[in-house]
Coordinates of C-alpha atoms and ligand atoms in Angstrom, one line a residue:
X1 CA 118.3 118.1 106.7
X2 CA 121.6 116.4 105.2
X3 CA 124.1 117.1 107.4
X4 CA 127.3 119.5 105.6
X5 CA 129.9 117.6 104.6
X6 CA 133.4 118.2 106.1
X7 CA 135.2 117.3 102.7
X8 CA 133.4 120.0 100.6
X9 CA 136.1 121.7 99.5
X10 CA 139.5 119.9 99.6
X11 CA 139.8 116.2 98.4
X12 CA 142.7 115.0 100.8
X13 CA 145.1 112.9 98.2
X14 CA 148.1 110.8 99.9
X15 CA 150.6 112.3 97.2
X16 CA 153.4 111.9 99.3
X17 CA 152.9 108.6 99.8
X18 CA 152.7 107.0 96.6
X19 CA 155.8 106.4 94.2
X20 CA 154.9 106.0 90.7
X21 CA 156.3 102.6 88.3
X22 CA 155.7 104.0 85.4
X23 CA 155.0 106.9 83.8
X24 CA 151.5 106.3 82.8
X25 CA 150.9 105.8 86.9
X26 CA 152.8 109.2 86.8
X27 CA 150.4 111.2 84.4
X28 CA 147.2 109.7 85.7
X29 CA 147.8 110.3 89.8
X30 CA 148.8 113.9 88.6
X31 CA 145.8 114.6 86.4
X32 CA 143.7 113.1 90.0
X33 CA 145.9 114.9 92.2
X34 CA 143.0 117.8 94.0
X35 CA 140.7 115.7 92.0
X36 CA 137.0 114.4 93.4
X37 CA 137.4 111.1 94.1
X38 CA 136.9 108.0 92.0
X39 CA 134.3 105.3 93.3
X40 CA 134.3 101.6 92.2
X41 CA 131.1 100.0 93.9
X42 CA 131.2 96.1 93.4
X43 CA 128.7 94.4 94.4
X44 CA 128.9 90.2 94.6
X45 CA 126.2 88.1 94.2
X46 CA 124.7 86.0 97.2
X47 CA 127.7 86.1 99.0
X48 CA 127.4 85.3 102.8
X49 CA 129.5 87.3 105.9
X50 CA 130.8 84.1 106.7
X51 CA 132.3 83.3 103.0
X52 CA 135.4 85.6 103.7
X53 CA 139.0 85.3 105.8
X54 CA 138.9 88.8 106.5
X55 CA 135.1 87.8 108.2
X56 CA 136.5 84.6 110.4
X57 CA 135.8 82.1 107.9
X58 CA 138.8 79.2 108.1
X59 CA 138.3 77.1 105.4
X60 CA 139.0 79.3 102.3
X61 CA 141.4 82.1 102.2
X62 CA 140.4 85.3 100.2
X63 CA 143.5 86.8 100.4
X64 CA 142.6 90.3 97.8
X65 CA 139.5 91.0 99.8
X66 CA 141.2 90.7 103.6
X67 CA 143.9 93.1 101.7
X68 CA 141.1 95.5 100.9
X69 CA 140.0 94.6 104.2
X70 CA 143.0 95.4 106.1
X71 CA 143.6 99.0 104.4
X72 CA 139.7 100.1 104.8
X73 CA 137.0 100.2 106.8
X74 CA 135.0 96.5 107.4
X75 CA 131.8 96.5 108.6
X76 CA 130.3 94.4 110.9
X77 CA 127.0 96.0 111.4
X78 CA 126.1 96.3 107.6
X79 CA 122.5 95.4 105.9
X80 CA 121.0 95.3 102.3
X81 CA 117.9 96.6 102.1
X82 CA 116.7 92.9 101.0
X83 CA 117.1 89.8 101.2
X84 CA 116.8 89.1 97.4
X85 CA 119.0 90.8 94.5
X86 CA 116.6 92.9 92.6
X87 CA 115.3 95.2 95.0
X88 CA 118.9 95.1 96.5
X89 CA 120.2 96.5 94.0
X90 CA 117.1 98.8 93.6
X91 CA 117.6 100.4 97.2
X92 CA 121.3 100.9 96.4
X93 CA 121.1 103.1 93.2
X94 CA 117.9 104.8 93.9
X95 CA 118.6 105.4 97.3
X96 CA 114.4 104.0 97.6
X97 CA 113.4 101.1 99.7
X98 CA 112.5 98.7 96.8
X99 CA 109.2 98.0 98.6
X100 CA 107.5 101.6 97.9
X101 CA 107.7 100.4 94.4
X102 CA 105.7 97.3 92.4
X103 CA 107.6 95.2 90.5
X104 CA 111.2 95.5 92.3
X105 CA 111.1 91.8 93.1
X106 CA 113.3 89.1 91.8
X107 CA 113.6 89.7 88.1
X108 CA 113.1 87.9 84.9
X109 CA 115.3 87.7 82.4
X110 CA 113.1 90.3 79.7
X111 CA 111.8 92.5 82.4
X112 CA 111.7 95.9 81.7
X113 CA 114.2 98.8 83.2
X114 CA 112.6 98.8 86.5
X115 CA 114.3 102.1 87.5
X116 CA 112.0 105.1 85.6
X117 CA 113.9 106.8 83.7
X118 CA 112.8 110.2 85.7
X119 CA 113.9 108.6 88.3
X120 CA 117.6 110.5 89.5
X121 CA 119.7 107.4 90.5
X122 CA 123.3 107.5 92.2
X123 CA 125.3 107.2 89.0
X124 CA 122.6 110.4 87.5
X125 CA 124.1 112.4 90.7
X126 CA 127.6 111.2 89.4
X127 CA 127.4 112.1 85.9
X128 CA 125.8 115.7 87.8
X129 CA 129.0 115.6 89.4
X130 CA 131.1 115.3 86.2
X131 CA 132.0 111.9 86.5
X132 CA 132.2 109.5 83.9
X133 CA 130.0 106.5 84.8
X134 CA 129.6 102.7 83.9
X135 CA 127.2 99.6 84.8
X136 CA 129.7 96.4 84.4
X137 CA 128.4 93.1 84.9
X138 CA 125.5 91.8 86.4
X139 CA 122.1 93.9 86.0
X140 CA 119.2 92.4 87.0
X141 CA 117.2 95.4 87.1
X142 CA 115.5 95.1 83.7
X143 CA 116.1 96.7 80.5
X144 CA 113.6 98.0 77.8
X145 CA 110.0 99.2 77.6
X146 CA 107.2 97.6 79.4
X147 CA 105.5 94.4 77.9
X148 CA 109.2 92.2 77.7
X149 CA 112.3 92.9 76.5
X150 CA 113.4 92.7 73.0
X151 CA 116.9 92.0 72.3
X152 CA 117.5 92.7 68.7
X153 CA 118.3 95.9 67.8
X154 CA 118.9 98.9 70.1
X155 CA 117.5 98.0 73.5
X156 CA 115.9 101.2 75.3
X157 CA 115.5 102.6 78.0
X158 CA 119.0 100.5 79.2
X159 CA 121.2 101.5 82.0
X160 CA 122.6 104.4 79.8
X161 CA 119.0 106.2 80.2
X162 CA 119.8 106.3 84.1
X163 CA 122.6 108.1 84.6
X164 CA 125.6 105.3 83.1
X165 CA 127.5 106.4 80.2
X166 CA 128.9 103.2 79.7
X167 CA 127.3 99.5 79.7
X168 CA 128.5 96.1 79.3
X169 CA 125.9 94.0 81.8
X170 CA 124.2 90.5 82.4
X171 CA 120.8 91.6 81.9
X172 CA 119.7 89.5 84.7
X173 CA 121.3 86.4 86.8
X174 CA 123.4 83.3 84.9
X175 CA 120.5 80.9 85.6
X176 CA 118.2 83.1 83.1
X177 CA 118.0 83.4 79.9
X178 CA 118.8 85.2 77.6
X179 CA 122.8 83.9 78.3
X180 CA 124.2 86.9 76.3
X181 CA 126.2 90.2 77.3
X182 CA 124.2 93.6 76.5
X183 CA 126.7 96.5 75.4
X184 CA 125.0 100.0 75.5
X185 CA 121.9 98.2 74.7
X186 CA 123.1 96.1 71.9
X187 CA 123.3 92.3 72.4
X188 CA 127.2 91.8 71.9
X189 CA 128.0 89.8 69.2
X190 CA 124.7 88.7 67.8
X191 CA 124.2 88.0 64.3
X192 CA 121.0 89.7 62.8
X193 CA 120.6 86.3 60.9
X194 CA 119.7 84.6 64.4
X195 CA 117.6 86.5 66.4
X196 CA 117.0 86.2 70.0
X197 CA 113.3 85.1 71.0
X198 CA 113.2 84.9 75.3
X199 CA 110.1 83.6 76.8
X200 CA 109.1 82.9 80.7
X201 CA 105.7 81.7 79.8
X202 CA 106.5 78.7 77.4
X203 CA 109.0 77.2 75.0
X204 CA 110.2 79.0 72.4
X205 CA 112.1 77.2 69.5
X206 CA 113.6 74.0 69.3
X207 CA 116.9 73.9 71.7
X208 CA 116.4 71.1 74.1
X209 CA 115.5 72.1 78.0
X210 CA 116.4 70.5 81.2
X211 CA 113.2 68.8 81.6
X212 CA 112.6 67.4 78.1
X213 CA 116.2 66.4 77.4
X214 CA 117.8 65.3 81.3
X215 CA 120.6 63.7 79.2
X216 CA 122.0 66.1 77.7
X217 CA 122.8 68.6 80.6
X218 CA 126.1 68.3 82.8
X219 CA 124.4 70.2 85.8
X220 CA 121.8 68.5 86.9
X221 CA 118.7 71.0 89.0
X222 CA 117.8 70.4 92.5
X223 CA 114.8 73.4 91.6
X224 CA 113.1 74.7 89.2
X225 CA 116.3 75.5 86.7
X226 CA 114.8 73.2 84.1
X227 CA 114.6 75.0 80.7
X228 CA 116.8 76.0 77.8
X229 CA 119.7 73.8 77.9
X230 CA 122.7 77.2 77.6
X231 CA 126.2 75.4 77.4
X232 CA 124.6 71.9 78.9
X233 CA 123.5 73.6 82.0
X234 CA 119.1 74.2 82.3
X235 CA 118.6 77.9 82.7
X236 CA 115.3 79.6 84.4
X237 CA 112.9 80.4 80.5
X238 CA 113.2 79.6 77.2
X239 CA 115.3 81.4 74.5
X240 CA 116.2 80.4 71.0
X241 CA 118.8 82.4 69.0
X242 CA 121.9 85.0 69.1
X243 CA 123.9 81.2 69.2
X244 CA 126.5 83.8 68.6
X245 CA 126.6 85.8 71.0
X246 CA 126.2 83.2 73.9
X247 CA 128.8 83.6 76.6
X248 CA 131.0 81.1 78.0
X249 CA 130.1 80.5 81.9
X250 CA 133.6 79.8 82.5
X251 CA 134.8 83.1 80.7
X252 CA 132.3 85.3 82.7
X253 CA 134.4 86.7 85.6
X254 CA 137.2 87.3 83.0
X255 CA 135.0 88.9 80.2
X256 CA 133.7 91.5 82.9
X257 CA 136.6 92.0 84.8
X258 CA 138.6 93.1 81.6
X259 CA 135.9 95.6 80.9
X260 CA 135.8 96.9 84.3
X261 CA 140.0 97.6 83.9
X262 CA 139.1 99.0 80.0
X263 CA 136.8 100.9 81.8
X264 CA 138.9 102.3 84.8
X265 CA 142.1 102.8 82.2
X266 CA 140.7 104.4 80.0
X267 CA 138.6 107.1 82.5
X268 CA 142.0 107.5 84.5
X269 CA 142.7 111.2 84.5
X270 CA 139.0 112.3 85.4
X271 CA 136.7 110.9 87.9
X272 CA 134.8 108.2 87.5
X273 CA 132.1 105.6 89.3
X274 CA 132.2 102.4 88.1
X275 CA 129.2 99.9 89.4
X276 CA 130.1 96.1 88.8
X277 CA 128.1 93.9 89.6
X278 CA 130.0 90.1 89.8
X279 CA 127.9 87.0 88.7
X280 CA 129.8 85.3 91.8
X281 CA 129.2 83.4 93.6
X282 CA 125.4 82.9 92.1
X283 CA 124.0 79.9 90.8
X284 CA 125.0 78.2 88.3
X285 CA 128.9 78.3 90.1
X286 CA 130.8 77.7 87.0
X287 CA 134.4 78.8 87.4
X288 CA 136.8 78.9 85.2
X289 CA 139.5 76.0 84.8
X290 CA 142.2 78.0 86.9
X291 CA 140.0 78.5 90.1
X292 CA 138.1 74.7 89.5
X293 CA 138.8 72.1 92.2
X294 CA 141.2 75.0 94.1
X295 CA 138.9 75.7 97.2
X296 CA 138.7 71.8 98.0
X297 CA 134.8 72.8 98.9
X298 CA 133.7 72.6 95.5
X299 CA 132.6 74.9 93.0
X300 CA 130.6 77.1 95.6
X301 CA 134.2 77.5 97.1
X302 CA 135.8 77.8 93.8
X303 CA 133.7 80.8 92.3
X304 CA 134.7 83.0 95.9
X305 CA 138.2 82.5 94.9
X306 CA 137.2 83.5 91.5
X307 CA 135.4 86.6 92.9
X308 CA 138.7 87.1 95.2
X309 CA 140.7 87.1 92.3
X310 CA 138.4 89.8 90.7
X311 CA 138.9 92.5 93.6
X312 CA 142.6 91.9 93.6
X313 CA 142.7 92.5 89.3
X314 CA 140.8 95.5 90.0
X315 CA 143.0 96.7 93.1
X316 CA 145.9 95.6 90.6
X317 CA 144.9 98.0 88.0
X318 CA 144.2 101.0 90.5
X319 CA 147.8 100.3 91.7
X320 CA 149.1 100.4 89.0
X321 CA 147.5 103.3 87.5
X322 CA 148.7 105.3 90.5
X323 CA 144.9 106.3 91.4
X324 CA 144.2 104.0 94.2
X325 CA 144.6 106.3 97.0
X326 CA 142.0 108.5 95.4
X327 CA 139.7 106.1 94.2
X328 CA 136.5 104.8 97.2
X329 CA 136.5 101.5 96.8
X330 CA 133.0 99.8 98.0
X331 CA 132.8 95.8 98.2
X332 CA 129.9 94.2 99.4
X333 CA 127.5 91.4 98.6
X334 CA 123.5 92.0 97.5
X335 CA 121.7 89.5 100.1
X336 CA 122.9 86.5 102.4
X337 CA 124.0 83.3 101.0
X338 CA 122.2 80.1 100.3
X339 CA 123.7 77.0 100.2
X340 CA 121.9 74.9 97.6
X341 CA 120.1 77.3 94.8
X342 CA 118.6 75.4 92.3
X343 CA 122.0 73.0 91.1
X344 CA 123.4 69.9 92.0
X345 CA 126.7 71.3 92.8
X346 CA 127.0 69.4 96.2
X347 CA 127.5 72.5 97.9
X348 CA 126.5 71.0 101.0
X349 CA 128.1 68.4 101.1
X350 CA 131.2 70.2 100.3
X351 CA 131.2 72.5 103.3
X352 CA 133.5 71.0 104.8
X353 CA 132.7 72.7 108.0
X354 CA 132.7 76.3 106.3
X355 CA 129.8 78.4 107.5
X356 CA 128.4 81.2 105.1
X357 CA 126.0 82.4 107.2
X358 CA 128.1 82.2 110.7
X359 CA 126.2 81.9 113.5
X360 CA 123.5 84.0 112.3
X361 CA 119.7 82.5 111.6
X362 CA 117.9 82.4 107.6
X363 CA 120.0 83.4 104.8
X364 CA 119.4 84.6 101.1
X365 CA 115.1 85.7 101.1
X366 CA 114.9 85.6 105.0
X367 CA 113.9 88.4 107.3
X368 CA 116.5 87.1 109.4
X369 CA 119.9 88.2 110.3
X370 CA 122.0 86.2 107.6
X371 CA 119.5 87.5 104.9
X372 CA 120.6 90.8 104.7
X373 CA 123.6 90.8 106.9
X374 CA 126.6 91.6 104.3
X375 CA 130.2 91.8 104.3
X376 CA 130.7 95.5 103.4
X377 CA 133.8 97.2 103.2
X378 CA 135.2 100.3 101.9
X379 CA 138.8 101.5 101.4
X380 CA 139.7 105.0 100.6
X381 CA 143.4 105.1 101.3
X382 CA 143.6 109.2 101.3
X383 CA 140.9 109.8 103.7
X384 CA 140.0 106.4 105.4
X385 CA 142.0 104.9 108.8
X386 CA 141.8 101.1 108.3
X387 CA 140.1 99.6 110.7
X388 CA 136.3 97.7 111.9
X389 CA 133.2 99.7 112.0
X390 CA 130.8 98.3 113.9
X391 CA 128.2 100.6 113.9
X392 CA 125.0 100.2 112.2
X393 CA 124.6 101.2 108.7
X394 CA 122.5 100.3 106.3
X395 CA 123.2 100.4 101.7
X396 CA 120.0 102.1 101.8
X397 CA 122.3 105.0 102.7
X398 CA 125.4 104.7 100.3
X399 CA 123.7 107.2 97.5
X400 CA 122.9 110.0 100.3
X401 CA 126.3 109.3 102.3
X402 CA 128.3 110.0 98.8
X403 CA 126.3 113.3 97.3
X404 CA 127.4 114.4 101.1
X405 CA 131.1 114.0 100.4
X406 CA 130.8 115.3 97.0
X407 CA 128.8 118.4 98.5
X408 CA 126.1 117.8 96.3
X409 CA 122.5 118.8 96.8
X410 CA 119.8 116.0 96.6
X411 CA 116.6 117.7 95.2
X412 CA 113.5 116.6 97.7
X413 CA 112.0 113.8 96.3
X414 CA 115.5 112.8 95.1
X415 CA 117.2 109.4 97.0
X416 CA 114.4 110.1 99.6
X417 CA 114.8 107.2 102.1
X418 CA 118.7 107.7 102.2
X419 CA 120.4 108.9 104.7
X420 CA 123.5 111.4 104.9
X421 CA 125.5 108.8 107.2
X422 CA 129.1 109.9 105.7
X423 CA 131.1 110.0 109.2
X424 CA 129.7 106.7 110.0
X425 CA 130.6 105.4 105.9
X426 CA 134.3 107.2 106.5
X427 CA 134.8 105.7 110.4
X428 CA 134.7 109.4 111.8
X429 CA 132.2 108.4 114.2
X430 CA 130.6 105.2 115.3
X431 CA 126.9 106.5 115.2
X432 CA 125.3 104.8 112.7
X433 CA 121.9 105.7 110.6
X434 CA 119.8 105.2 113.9
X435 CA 117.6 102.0 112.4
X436 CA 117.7 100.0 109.2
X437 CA 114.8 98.6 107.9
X438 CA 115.2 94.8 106.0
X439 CA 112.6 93.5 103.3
X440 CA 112.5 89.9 102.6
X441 CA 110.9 87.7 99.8
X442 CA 107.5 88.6 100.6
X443 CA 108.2 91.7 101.5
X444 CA 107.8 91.3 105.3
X445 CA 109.9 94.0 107.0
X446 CA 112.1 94.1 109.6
X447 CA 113.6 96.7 111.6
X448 CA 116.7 97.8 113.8
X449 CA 117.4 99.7 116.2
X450 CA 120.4 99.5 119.3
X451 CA 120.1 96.4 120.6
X452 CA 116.3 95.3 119.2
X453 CA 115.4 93.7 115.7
X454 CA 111.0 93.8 115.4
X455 CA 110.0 91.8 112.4
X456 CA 106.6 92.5 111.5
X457 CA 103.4 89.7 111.7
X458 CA 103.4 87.8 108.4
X459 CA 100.8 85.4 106.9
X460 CA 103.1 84.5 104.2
X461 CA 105.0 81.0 104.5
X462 CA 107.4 80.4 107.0
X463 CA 109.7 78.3 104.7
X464 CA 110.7 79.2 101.0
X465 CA 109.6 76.1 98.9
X466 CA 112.6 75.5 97.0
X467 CA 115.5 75.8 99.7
X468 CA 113.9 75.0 102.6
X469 CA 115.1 78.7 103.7
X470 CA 113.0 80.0 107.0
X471 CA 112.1 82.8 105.9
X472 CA 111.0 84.8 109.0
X473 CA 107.5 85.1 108.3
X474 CA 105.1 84.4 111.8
X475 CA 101.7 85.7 112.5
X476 CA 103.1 87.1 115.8
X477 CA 105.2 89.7 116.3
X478 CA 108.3 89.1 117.0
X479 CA 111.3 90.4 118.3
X480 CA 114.9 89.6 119.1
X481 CA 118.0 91.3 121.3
X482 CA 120.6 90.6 118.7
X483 CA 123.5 92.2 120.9
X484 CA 122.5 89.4 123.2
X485 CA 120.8 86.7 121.2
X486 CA 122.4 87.5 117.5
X487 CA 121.1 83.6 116.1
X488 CA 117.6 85.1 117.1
X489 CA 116.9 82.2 119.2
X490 CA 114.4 83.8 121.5
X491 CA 111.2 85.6 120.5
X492 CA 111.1 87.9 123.4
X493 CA 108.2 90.1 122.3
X494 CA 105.9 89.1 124.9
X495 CA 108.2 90.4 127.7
X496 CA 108.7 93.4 125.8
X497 CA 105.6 94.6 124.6
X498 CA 106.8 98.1 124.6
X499 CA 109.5 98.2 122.3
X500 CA 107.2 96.1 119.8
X501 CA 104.8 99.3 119.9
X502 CA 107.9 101.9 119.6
X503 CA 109.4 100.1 116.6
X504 CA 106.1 99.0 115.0
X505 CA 105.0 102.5 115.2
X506 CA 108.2 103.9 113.8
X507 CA 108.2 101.0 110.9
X508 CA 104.6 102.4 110.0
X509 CA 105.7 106.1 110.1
X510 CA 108.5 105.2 107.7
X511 CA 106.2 102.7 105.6
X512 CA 104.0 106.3 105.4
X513 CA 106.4 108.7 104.4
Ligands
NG6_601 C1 114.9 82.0 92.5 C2 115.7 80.9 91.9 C3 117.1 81.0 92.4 C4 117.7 82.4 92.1 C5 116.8 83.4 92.7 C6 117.3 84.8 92.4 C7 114.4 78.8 91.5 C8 113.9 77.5 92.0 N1 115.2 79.6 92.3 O1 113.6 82.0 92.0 O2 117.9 80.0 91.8 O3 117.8 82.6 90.7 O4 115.5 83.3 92.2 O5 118.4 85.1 93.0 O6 114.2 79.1 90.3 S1 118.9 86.6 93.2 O7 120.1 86.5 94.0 O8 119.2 87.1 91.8 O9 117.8 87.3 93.8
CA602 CA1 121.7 87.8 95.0

């Protein structure tokens, strides 16, 4: 049973507090006055807990986010479901543990909409709700019918088929083709002359790759990233076509950010939920001129103050718009960080003694602690105190925690591994959602509970091939105190052979459910 919400009637609003600058702000915090709160979710891309100020780190100063920080809840405590983007992102908005589900890993460029379209996501529950909704930025979740995407003419099912009324999205990850914006399922900006033709089987067309034409790229791969040649940089497949309606890497976190502000400005006096999804700080980390060379840690450094910048525009516009007080704003990251992705960006040896993943062991596709450990914060200035929240929560429980403030009754079937955790997602209490449960690449699972982290036996590979990542996989059990040992140093399941039964056997009666 979802536990009744204590804000089911009244939307507190911090009217007194706010003085309007214009009269625009004026009209707008009026119209949202008693008004169901707005909810920006952005999500960044393979950012690390250690990547922020507001998190410790030293060497780069994200001064938007420790702002957004410092006015809201941070977590401390805070998981994706996965350590990968896709079924990150899956887990989020359909409030289902990607793994219940075939084809919810990592992505290709023409995949199809992953999400059925039967299925009733988060933003579905919005639009229920009477909000107006938008998907901004990076997908990843697929788009079209089954057998491969095609991306001339109207794309369907797209993201408007699942609850958003509004689109403008990467359909997958900047290292995979096609390079093009989709806008409510329309490739923007392609000429019908020059149609797009995707591939991840073989070549397609004539444009040079990566591993035919080396010369001609000026980002050179570490792995795999060796096809189509997109603005000199080797993508993951092939594409030919839609020259047109290529986008500019350096242009991308300004192109989505300005449709994000379109977006909130023009859906100011009624409720909205806006999901934007930032291609920072992802491989290929291409920033724009402005941020380049600014971090002094190189472009890995330089695309988190490009992402910084992004949270303050947006924070800018709710500011200024008069709605910020009543507007949820949710910033996290998908899955850990890695350090080298695929590019010779010399993001190692750039470090400079910066530490993404802190002291905690793996990273981006491990079942350990930096794989799914995120910086998650969320600031809600009429109803939030600002402060840390360290209990345990998990995104896995975002969609459930929200239809509880809004009151809203999730059908069974509906959301059905999230959890109604909305004093822990306010800071009323510091209970927590009892466990989360972690996926990695190869879907090895992981879960937590007080004190223990069990990660289940694995016969998959301990290291990824590409980045060297540990993954987490062992043919043992094992288990960890991360309140004691948080770098999961020491696989103590030997000693305690009893919590590996309790939390294998509740991992199993969740995998059953
Ligand atoms: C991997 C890519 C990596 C990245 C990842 C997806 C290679 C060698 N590596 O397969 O660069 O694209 O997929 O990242 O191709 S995610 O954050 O979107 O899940
Ligand atoms: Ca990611």
């Amino acid at each position: 049973m979802r536990n009744p919400s204590p804000f089911l009637i009244v939307f507190p609003v911090g009217a007194a507090l706010f003085s309007a600058c214009n009269s625009t702000a004026k009209s707008s915090k009026e119209a949202q006055t008693n008004q169901k709160p707005n909810v920006v979710y952005l999500i960044s891309d393979d950012l690390g807990i250690g990547d922020l100020s507001c998190y410790g780190a030293t060497k780069i100063s994200t001064p938007n986010l420790d702002r957004l920080a410092g006015q809201g809840l941070q977590f401390t405590n805070a998981y994706a479901t996965s350590s990968t983007s896709t079924p990150s992102r899956f887990g989020l908005l359909t409030g289902m543990y990607p793994w219940r589900q075939e084809n919810t890993g990592i992505a290709p460029g023409n995949s199809e909409l992953i999400i059925d379209t039967a299925c009733v996501t988060m933003a579905d529950m919005f639009q229920a709700e009477g909000y107006a909704t938008a998907a901004i930025g990076k997908w990843h979740l697929g788009l079209g019918p089954k057998g491969g995407t095609n991306f001339n003419g109207l794309i369907k099912p797209n993201t408007q088929d699942i609850g958003f009324g509004y689109e403008y999205i990467i359909p997958a990850t900047v290292d995979r083709v096609p390079c093009v914006f989709v806008e409510n399922g329309r490739v923007d900006g392609l000429d019908p002359n020059d149609p797009i033709t995707v591939s991840y089987e073989h070549k397609v067309g004539d444009w040079p790759t990566g591993e035919e034409n080396p010369e001609l790229v000026k980002l050179k791969p570490s792995q795999g990233h060796n096809n189509t040649i997109i603005n000199g940089i080797p993508r993951i497949g092939w594409m030919t076509g839609g020259k047109s309606a290529l986008w500019v890497d350096e242009d991308i976190a300004d192109v989505i950010t300005n449709k994000a502000k379109d977006f909130i400005i023009d859906h100011k006096d009624q409720p909205f939920f806006l999901y934007m999804g930032t291609q920072d700080i992802h491989v290929p980390r291409i920033p724009h001129p402005r941020f380049a060379g600014k971090s002094g840690l190189g472009t890995r450094g330089d695309v988190i103050l490009q992402l910084d910048w992004t949270v303050g525009e947006i924070m800018h516009t709710l500011d200024s718009l008069g709605i910020a007080d009543n507007t949820i704003f949710v910033f996290c990251s998908d899955n850990g960080p890695v350090i080298d992705d695929g590019y010779q960006d010399q993001a190692r040896e750039l470090l400079n003694g910066h530490t993404p993943m802190k002291h905690y062991r793996g990273g981006k596709y491990s079942a350990y602690e930096a794989g799914t450990r995120i910086p998650f914060i969320v600031r809600w200035p009429a109803a939030i105190q600002p402060g840390k929240q360290q209990a345990l929560f998990s995104m896995i429980d975002v969609y459930a925690s929200l239809a509880g403030l809004l009151g809203h009754k999730l059908p069974e079937g509906v959301a059905p591994d999230s959890r109604d955790c909305l004093e822990t997602f306010l800071g009323k209490d510091t209970i927590g959602c009892g466990y989360v449960v972690q996926q990695n690449l190869n879907n090895t699972l992981s879960i937590i509970q007080g004190d223990w982290k069990y990660i289940e036996p694995s016969d998959k590979p301990a290291i990824e091939f590409w980045t060297k990542m540990e993954l987490g996989n062992d043919p043992e059990a094992q288990l960890y105190n991360i309140a004691q040992d948080p770098s999961e140093k020491t696989n103590v399941a030997e000693e305690h052979q009893d919590i590996v039964k309790k939390l294998s056997s509740l991992l199993t009666e969740i995998k059953e459910r």
